[in-house]
XYZ file of C-alpha atoms in Angstrom:
578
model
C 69.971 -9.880 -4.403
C 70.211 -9.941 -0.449
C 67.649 -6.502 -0.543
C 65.599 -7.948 -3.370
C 65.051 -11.002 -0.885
C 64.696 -9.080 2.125
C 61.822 -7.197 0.213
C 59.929 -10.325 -0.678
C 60.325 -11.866 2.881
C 58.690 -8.399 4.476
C 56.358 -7.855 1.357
C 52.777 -8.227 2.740
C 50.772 -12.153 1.662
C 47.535 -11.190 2.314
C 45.044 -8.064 1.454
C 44.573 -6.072 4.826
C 41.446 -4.042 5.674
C 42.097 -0.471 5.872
C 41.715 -1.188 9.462
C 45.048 -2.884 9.697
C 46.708 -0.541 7.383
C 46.132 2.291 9.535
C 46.910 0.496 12.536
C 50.600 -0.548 10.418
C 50.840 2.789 10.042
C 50.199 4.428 13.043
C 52.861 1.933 14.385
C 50.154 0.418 16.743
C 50.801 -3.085 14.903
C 53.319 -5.108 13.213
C 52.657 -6.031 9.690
C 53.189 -9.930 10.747
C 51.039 -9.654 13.775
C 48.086 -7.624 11.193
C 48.524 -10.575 8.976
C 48.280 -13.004 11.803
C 44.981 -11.840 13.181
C 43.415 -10.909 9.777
C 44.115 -15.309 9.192
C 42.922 -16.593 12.058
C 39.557 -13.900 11.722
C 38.666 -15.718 8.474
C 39.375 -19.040 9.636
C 37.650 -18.543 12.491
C 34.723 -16.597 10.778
C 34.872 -13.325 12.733
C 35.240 -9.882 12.087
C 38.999 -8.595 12.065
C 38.161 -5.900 14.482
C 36.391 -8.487 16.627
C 39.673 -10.670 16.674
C 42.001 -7.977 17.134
C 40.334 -6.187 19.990
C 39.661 -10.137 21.748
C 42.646 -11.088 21.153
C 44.582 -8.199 23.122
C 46.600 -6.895 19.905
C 45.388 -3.565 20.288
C 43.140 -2.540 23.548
C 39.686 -1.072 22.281
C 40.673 2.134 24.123
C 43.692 2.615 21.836
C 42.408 1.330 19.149
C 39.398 4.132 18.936
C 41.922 6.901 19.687
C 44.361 6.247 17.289
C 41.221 5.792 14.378
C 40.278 9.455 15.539
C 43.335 10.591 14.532
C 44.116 8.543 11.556
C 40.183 9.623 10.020
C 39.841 13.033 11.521
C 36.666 11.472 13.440
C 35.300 13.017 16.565
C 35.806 10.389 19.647
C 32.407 9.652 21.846
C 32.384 7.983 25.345
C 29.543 5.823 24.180
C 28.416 5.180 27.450
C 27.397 8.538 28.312
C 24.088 7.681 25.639
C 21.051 6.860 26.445
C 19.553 3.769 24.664
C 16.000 4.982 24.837
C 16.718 8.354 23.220
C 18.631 7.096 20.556
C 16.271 7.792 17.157
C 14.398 4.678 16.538
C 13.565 3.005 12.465
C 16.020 4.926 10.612
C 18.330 1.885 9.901
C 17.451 -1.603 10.041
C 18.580 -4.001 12.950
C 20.416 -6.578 11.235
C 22.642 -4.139 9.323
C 23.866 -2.353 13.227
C 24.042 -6.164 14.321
C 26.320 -6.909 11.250
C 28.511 -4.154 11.177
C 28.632 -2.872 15.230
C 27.190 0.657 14.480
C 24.809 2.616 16.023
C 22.381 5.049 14.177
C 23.045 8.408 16.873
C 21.214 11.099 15.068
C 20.203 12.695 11.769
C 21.034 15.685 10.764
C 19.390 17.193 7.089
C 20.018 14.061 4.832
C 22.914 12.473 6.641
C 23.043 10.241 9.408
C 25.293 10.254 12.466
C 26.645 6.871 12.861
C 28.819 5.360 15.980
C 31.478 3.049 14.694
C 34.674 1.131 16.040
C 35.971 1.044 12.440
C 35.949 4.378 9.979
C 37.519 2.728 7.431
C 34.681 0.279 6.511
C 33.671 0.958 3.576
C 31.231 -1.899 2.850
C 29.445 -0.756 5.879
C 29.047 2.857 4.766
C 27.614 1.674 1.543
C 25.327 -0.752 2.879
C 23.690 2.116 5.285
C 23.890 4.926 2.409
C 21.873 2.204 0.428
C 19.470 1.235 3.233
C 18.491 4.578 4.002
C 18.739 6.561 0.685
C 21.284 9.028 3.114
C 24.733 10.398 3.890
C 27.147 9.306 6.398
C 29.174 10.768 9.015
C 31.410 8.649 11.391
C 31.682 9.137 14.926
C 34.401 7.147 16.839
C 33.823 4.915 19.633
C 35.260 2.241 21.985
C 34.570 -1.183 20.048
C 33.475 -3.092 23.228
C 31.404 -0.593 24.923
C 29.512 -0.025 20.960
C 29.120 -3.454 20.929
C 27.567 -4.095 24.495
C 25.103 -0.940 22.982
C 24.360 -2.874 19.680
C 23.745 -6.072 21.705
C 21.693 -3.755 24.334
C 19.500 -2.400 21.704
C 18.656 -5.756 19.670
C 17.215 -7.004 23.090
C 15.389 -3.657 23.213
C 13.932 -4.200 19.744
C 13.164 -8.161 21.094
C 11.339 -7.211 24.156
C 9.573 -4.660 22.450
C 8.639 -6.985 19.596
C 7.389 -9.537 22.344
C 5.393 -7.428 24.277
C 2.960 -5.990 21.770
C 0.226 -5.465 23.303
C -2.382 -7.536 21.544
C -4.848 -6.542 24.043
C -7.867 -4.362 23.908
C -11.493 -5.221 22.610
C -10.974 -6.890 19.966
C -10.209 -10.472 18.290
C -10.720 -12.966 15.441
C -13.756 -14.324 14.850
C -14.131 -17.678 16.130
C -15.342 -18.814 13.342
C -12.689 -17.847 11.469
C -10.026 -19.482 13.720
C -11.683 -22.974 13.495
C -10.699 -23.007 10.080
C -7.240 -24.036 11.336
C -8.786 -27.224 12.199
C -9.259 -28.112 8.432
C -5.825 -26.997 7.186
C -3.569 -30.295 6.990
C -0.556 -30.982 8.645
C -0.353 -27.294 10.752
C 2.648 -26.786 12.725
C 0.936 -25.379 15.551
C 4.377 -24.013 17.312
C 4.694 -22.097 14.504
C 1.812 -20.311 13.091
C 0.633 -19.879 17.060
C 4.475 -18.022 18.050
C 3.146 -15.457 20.068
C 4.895 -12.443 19.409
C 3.988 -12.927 15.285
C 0.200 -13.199 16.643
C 0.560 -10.039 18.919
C 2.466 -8.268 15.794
C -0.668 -9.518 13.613
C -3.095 -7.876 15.438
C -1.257 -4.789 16.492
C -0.776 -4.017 12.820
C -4.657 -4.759 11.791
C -5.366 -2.732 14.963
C -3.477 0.526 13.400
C -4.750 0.344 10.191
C -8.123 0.352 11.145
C -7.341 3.289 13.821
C -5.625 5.180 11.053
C -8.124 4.943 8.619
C -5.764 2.675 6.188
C -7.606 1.052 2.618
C -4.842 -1.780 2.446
C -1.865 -3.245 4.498
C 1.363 -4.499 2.132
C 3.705 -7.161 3.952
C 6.409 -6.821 1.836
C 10.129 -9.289 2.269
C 12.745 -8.929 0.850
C 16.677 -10.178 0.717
C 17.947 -8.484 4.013
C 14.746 -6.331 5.455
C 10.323 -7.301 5.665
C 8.787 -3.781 6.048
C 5.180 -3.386 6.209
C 3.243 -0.281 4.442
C -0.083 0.907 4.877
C -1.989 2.682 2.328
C -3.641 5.760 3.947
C -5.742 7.916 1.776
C -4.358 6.341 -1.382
C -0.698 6.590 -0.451
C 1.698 4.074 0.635
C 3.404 4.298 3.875
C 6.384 2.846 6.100
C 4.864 1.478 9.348
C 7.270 -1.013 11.232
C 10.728 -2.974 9.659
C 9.788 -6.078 12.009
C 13.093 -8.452 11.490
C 13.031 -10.402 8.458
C 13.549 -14.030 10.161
C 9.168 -13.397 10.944
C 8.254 -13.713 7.277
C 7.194 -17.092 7.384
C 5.699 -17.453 10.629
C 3.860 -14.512 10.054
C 2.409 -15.696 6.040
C 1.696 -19.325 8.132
C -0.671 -17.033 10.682
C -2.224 -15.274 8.157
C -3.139 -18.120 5.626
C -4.448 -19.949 8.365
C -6.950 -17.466 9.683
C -7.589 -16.507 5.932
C -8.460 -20.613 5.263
C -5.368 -20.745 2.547
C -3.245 -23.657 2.049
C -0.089 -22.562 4.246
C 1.853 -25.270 2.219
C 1.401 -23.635 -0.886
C 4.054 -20.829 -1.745
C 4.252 -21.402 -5.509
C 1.139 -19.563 -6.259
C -1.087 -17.177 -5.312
C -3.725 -17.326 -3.559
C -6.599 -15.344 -2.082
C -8.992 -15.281 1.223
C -11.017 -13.540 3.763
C -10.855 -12.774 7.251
C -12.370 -10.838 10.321
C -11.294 -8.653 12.827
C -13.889 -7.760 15.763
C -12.891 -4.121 16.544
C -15.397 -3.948 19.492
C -18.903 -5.489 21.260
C -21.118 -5.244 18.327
C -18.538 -3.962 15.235
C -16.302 -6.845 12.691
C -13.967 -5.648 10.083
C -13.841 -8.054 6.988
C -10.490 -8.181 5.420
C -9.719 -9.860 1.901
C -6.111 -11.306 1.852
C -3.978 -12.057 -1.620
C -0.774 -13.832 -1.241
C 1.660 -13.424 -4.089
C 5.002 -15.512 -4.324
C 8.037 -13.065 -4.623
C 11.997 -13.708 -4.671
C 12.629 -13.555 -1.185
C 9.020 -14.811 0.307
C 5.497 -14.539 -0.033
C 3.711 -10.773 -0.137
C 0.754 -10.468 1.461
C -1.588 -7.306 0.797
C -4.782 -7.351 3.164
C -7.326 -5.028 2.044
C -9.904 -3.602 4.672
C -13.245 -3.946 3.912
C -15.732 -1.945 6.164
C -19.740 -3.136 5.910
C -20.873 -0.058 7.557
C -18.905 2.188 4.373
C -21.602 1.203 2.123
C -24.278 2.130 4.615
C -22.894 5.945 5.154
C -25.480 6.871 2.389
C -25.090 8.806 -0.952
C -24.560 12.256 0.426
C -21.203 10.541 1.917
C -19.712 10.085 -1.190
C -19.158 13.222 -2.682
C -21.567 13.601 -5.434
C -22.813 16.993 -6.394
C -26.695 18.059 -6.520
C -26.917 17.396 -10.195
C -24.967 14.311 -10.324
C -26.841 12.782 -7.039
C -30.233 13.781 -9.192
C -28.912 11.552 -12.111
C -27.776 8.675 -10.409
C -31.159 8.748 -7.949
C -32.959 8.633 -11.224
C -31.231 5.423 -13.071
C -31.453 3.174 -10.026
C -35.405 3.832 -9.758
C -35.780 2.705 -12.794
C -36.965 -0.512 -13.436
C -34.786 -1.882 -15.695
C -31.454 -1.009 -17.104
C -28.257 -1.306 -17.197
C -25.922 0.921 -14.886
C -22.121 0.710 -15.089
C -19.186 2.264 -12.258
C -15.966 2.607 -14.089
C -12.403 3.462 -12.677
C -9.054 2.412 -11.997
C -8.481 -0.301 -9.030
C -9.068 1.183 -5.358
C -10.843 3.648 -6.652
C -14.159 3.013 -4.591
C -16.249 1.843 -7.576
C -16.928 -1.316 -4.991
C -18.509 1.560 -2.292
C -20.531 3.148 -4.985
C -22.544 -0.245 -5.926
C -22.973 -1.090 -2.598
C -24.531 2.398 -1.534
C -26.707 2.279 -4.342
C -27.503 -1.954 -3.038
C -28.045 -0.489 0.048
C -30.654 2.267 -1.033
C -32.643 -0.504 -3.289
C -31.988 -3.141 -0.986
C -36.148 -3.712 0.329
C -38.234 -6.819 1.725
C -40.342 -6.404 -1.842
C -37.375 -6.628 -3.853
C -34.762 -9.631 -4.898
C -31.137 -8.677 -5.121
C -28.474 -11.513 -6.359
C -24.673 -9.953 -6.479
C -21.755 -12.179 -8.102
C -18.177 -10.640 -7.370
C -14.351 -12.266 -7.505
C -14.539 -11.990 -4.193
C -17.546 -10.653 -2.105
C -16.235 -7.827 -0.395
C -19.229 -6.032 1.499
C -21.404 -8.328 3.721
C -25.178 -7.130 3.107
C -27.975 -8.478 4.628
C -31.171 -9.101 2.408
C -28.881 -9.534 -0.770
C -27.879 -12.817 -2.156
C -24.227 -12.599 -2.705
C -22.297 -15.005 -4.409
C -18.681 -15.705 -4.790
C -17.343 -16.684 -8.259
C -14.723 -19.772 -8.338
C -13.382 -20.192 -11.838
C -11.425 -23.281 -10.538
C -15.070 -24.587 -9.748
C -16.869 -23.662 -13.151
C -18.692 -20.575 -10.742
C -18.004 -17.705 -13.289
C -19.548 -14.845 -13.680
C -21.610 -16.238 -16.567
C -22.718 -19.346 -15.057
C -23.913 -17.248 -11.639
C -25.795 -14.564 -14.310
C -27.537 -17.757 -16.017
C -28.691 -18.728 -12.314
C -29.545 -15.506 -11.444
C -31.713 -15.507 -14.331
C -33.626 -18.434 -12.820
C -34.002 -17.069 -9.417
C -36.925 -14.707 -10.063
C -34.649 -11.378 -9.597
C -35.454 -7.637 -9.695
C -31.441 -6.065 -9.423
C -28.752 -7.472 -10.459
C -25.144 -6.839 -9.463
C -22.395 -8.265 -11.335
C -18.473 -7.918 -10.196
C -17.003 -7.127 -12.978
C -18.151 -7.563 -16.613
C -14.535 -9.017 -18.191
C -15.570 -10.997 -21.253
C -18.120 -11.083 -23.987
C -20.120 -13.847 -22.348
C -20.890 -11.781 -19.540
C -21.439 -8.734 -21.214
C -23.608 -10.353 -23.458
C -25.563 -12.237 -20.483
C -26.030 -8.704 -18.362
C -27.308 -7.020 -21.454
C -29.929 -9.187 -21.964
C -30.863 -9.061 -18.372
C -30.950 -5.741 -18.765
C -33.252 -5.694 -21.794
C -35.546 -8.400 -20.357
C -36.735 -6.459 -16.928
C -33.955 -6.405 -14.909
C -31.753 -3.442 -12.983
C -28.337 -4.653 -13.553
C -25.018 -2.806 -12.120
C -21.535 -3.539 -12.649
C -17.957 -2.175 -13.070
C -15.613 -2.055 -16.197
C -11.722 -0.420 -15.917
C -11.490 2.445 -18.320
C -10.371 5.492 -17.868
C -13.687 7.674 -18.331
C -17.790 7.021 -19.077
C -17.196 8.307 -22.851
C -14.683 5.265 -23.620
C -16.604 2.771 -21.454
C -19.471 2.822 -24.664
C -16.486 2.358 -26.764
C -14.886 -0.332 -25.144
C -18.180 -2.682 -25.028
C -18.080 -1.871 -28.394
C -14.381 -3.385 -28.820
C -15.474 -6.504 -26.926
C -17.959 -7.396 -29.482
C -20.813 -6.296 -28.233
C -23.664 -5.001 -31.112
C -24.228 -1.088 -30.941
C -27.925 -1.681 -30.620
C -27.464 -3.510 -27.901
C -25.357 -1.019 -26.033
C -28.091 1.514 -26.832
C -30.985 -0.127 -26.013
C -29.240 -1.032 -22.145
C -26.993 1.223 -20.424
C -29.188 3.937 -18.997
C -25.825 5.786 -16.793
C -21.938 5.379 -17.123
C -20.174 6.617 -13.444
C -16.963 7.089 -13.889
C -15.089 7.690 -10.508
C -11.382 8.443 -9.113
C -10.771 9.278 -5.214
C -8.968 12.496 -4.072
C -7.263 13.158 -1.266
C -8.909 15.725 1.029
C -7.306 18.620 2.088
C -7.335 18.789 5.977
C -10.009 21.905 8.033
C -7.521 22.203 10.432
C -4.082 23.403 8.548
C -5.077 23.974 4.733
C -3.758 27.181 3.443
C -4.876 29.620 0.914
C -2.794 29.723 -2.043
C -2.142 32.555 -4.541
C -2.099 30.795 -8.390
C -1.489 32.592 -11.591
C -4.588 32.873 -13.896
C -2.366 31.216 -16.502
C -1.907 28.367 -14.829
C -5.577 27.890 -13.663
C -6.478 28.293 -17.279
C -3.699 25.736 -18.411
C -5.313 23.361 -15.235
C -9.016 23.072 -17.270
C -10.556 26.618 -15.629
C -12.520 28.970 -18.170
C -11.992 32.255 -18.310
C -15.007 33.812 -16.908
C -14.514 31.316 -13.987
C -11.438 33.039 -12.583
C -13.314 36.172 -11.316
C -11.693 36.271 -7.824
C -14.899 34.570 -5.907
C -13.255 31.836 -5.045
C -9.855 30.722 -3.117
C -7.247 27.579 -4.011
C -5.968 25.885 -1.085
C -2.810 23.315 -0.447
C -1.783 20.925 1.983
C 0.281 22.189 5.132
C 0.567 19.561 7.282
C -0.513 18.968 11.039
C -1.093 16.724 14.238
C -4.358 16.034 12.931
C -3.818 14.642 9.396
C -0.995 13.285 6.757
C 0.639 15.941 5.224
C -2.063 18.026 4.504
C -4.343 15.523 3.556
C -7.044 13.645 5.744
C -9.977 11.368 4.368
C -10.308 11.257 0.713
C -13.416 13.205 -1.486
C -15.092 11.089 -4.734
C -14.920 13.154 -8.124
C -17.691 11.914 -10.664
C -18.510 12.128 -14.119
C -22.401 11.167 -13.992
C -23.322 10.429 -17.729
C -27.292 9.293 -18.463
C -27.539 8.165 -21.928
C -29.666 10.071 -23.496
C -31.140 9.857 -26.611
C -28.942 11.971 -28.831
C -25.829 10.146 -27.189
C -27.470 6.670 -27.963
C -27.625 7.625 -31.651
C -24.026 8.153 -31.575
C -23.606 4.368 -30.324
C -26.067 3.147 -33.051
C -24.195 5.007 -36.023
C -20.689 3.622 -34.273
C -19.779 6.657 -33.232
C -16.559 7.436 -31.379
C -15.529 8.369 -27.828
C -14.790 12.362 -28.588
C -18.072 12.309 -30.010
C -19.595 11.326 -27.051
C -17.453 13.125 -24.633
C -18.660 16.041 -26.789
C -22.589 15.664 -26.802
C -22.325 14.704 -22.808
C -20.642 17.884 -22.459
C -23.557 19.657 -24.480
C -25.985 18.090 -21.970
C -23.899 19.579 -19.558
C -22.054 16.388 -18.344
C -18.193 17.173 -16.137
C -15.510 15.711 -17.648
C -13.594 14.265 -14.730
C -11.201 16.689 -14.278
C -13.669 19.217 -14.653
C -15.526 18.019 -11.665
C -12.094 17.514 -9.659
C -11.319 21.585 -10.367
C -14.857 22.116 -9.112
C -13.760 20.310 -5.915
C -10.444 22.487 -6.311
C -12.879 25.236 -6.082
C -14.670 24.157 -3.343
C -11.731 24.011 -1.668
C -11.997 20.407 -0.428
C -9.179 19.360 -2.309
C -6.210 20.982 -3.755
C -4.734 21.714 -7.948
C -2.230 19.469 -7.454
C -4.207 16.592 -6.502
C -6.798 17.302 -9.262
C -4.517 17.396 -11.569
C -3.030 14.192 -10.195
C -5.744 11.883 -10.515
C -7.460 13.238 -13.760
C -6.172 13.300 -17.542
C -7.483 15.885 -20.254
């Protein structure tokens, strides 16, 4: 009984780290003492580590030599690193702060890590997690790691506060004023300098790097914020997630939002001036998430729709089409294709050609994107009773020639443009479907009468953006026949005048790709084609007799840009279906 009881009293009461347990068992600590310092670390809220290296238990010194041993780690004198050449963004901030590590190098898909502790396993799971990678301890001295860890968070501060918001460039005045009418703003806060600097700096890059959108995205323990650069999404800057707020206040106040609404989303403008004589607009949408607000600010350039026609990408033949439907006199034109994929740009450039002192132009869009002088633009408001039908019903009052309408998305507005369209009037819009063929179809499934489908739409565009294959580093590829011929190709194509490239990758563009190239399927409705609408005809049927009148399919005319060379199979193939 006397052994049974001597077991009991020496059994361990609490759970030990595998910290302490190797310490126990290296004989470097007493099982009481372990105990003792593991209690008084939760009471007093600190790391065990923390309290056992503070507390003089175990000196750090010993402490990392005898982990080396125990895991088999390599030891590092973790003064002998540099701060400024340690590799920068491959772990977030708060997870070194929280668990005393240090990100040294990387090495294939594994990361070299400094740590005090080996045996944390919570920590090596959090960092696999964060960064999708591997992990391989090295040891160090925990006080001389921590003064690093503390030693690069200021790093990260200063940098963070000294953005340079500088250069030629600011927000419209106008623009800022609007603070004046928001209720109740907490100046110190929206006004925090470094968010402001951070603001800018990242508006700033986008426009230098050519980016369509910006994403300011929280979430539970990290904010990152992506740019989307010829139609991809990418990693810019993990600012720390405690800006979230201050930086959704700045932006709803420049963008005249309500910055005490985060329930719902909401949706503004804002400009940027870039230089002397040259403002960016920007459209912002706020959307309430689990962990904050997401903001996506999309960059709208005036001087894209003024680049002209031949910027676009349209081929001879399909430039002769489209010429040919906007100088008509009446009509109805539509642009059709998934969102961001420049059916805005298209509209505008054709605006811009049409857009004359003898002629009246009235636009209504959800929300104007594209400042252009001479046109009437107007912004619908559904909260206001400004729809798209009530603006067309104006319009229709307001002695105009052209006609631009958003988006058609109901049968009132269909219905409205169509008789514009029938009654004198160029009108142009958008619809989302996937190709001109189905567009006929789908006006037909929102109610619309076959005769009057026939009788006005003159030209379906439907669009999709590519990315571009970069001059500098593309390279000539060597693809089986088969698998051109599986891609869309016909046989008497592949006769060996011609060359496939693919994406290398260079100083000068993004992975291979720089700019994006418009493919088009241009499709007039002709006669034959409108008595295919009037007998209810389907979309294969149309798709067929537009491809009798010698009308691309959309992936067609991407594997004629193939061809060409300015883009590659893989994207083609990508961004088309057939």
């Amino acid at each position: 009984m006397a052994a049974v009881d001597s077991f009991k009293q020496d059994a361990p009461t609490v759970a030990l780290p595998g910290l302490g347990r190797a310490l126990i068992l290296a004989g470097k600590l007493g099982q009481k003492a372990a105990e003792d310092i593991y209690r008084k670390a939760q009471t007093g809220r600190t790391s065990f580590i923390a309290e056992l290296v503070g507390s003089g238990a175990v000196s750090a010194y010993d402490l990392a030599h005898t982990m080396s041993t125990a895991f088999a780690a390599p030891l590092l004198d973790i003064e002998a690193i540099d701060l400024q050449r340690l590799p920068k963004d491959l772990l977030d901030a708060k997870i070194c702060q929280a668990y005393r590590v240090v990100v040294l190098s990387k090495r294939n898909n594994r990361l070299i890590v400094a740590t005090a502790d080996p045996s944390d396993q919570e920590a090596a799971e959090k960092i696999k997690f964060s960064t999708q990678m591997g992990v391989d301890w090295i040891i160090a001295e925990y006080d001389k790691l921590s003064k690093l860890v503390d030693a690069s968070a200021v790093s990260a501060n200063e940098a963070m506060e000294g953005l340079v918001g500088g250069g030629d460039f600011d927000f419209e005045d106008s623009v800022i004023s609007a603070a004046a009418d928001v209720a109740e703003v907490n100046t110190s806060e929206v006004e925090d300098a470094p968010v402001v600097k951070f603001l800018h700096k990242m508006l700033l890059d986008a426009f230098g790097m050519r980016a369509s959108d910006l994403h300011f995205e929280p979430y539970e323990h990290n904010y990152r914020v992506r740019f989307r650069i010829d139609g991809e999404l990418r990693e810019i800057a993990s600012p720390p997630v405690a800006i979230k707020e201050k930086l959704a206040s700045r932006i709803k106040v420049i963008s005249r939002l309500d910055i005490s609404e985060k329930r719902v989303p909401q949706d503004g403008k804002m400009k940027l001036k870039v230089g002397p004589d040259r403002v960016i607009d920007f459209r912002v949408s706020t959307l309430p998430t689990l962990f904050g607000e997401k903001i996506v600010i999309r960059i709208l350039d005036p001087s894209s729709a003024k680049l002209g026609i031949d910027a676009l990408g349209y081929e001879p033949e399909e430039k002769a089409r489209l010429m040919h439907a906007i100088g008509r006199p009446y009509g109805m034109i539509l642009v059709t294709g998934p969102t961001g994929s420049g059916k805005t740009v298209s509209l505008y450039t054709c605006l811009n050609l049409l857009n004359k002192p003898g002629v009246n132009i009235a636009t209504a869009e959800d929300p104007s994107e594209i400042n252009l002088p001479g046109v009437n633009q107007v912004n619908v408001n559904e909260k206001a009773g400004l729809t798209f039908a009530v603006a067309l019903k104006s319009f229709l009052r307001q002695d105009p020639d052209i006609i631009m309408v958003g988006e058609i998305r109901d049968l009132e507005t269909a219905d409205i443009s169509i008789k514009a369209a029938q009654t004198g009037h160029l009108v142009l819009s958008t619809l989302h479907t996937n190709d001109a063929p189905t567009t006929l179809t789908r006006m037909r499934n929102m109610g619309i009468a076959p005769f009057n489908i026939a009788s006005s739409v003159i030209l379906i565009t439907a669009q999709r953006l590519a990315r571009r294959l970069c001059p500098q580093c593309k390279t000539p590829l060597d693809i089986p026949n088969k698998t051109l011929l599986e891609a869309g190709y016909e046989e008497e194509e592949l006769d060996g005048s011609w060359q496939t490239y693919g994406p290398v990758g260079c100083s000068a563009c993004n992975n291979g790709y720089k700019g994006r190239v418009g493919i088009y399927q241009v499709m007039p409705i002709s006669e034959e084609i409108q008595r295919i609408i009037l007998r209810d005809g389907n979309a294969p049927e149309i798709a067929a007799q537009a491809k009798r009148e010698g009308v691309r399919s959309l992936r067609q005319a991407g594997l004629y840009k193939a061809k060409l060379g300015l883009t590659s199979l893989e994207e083609v193939l990508a961004v088309s279906n057939e």
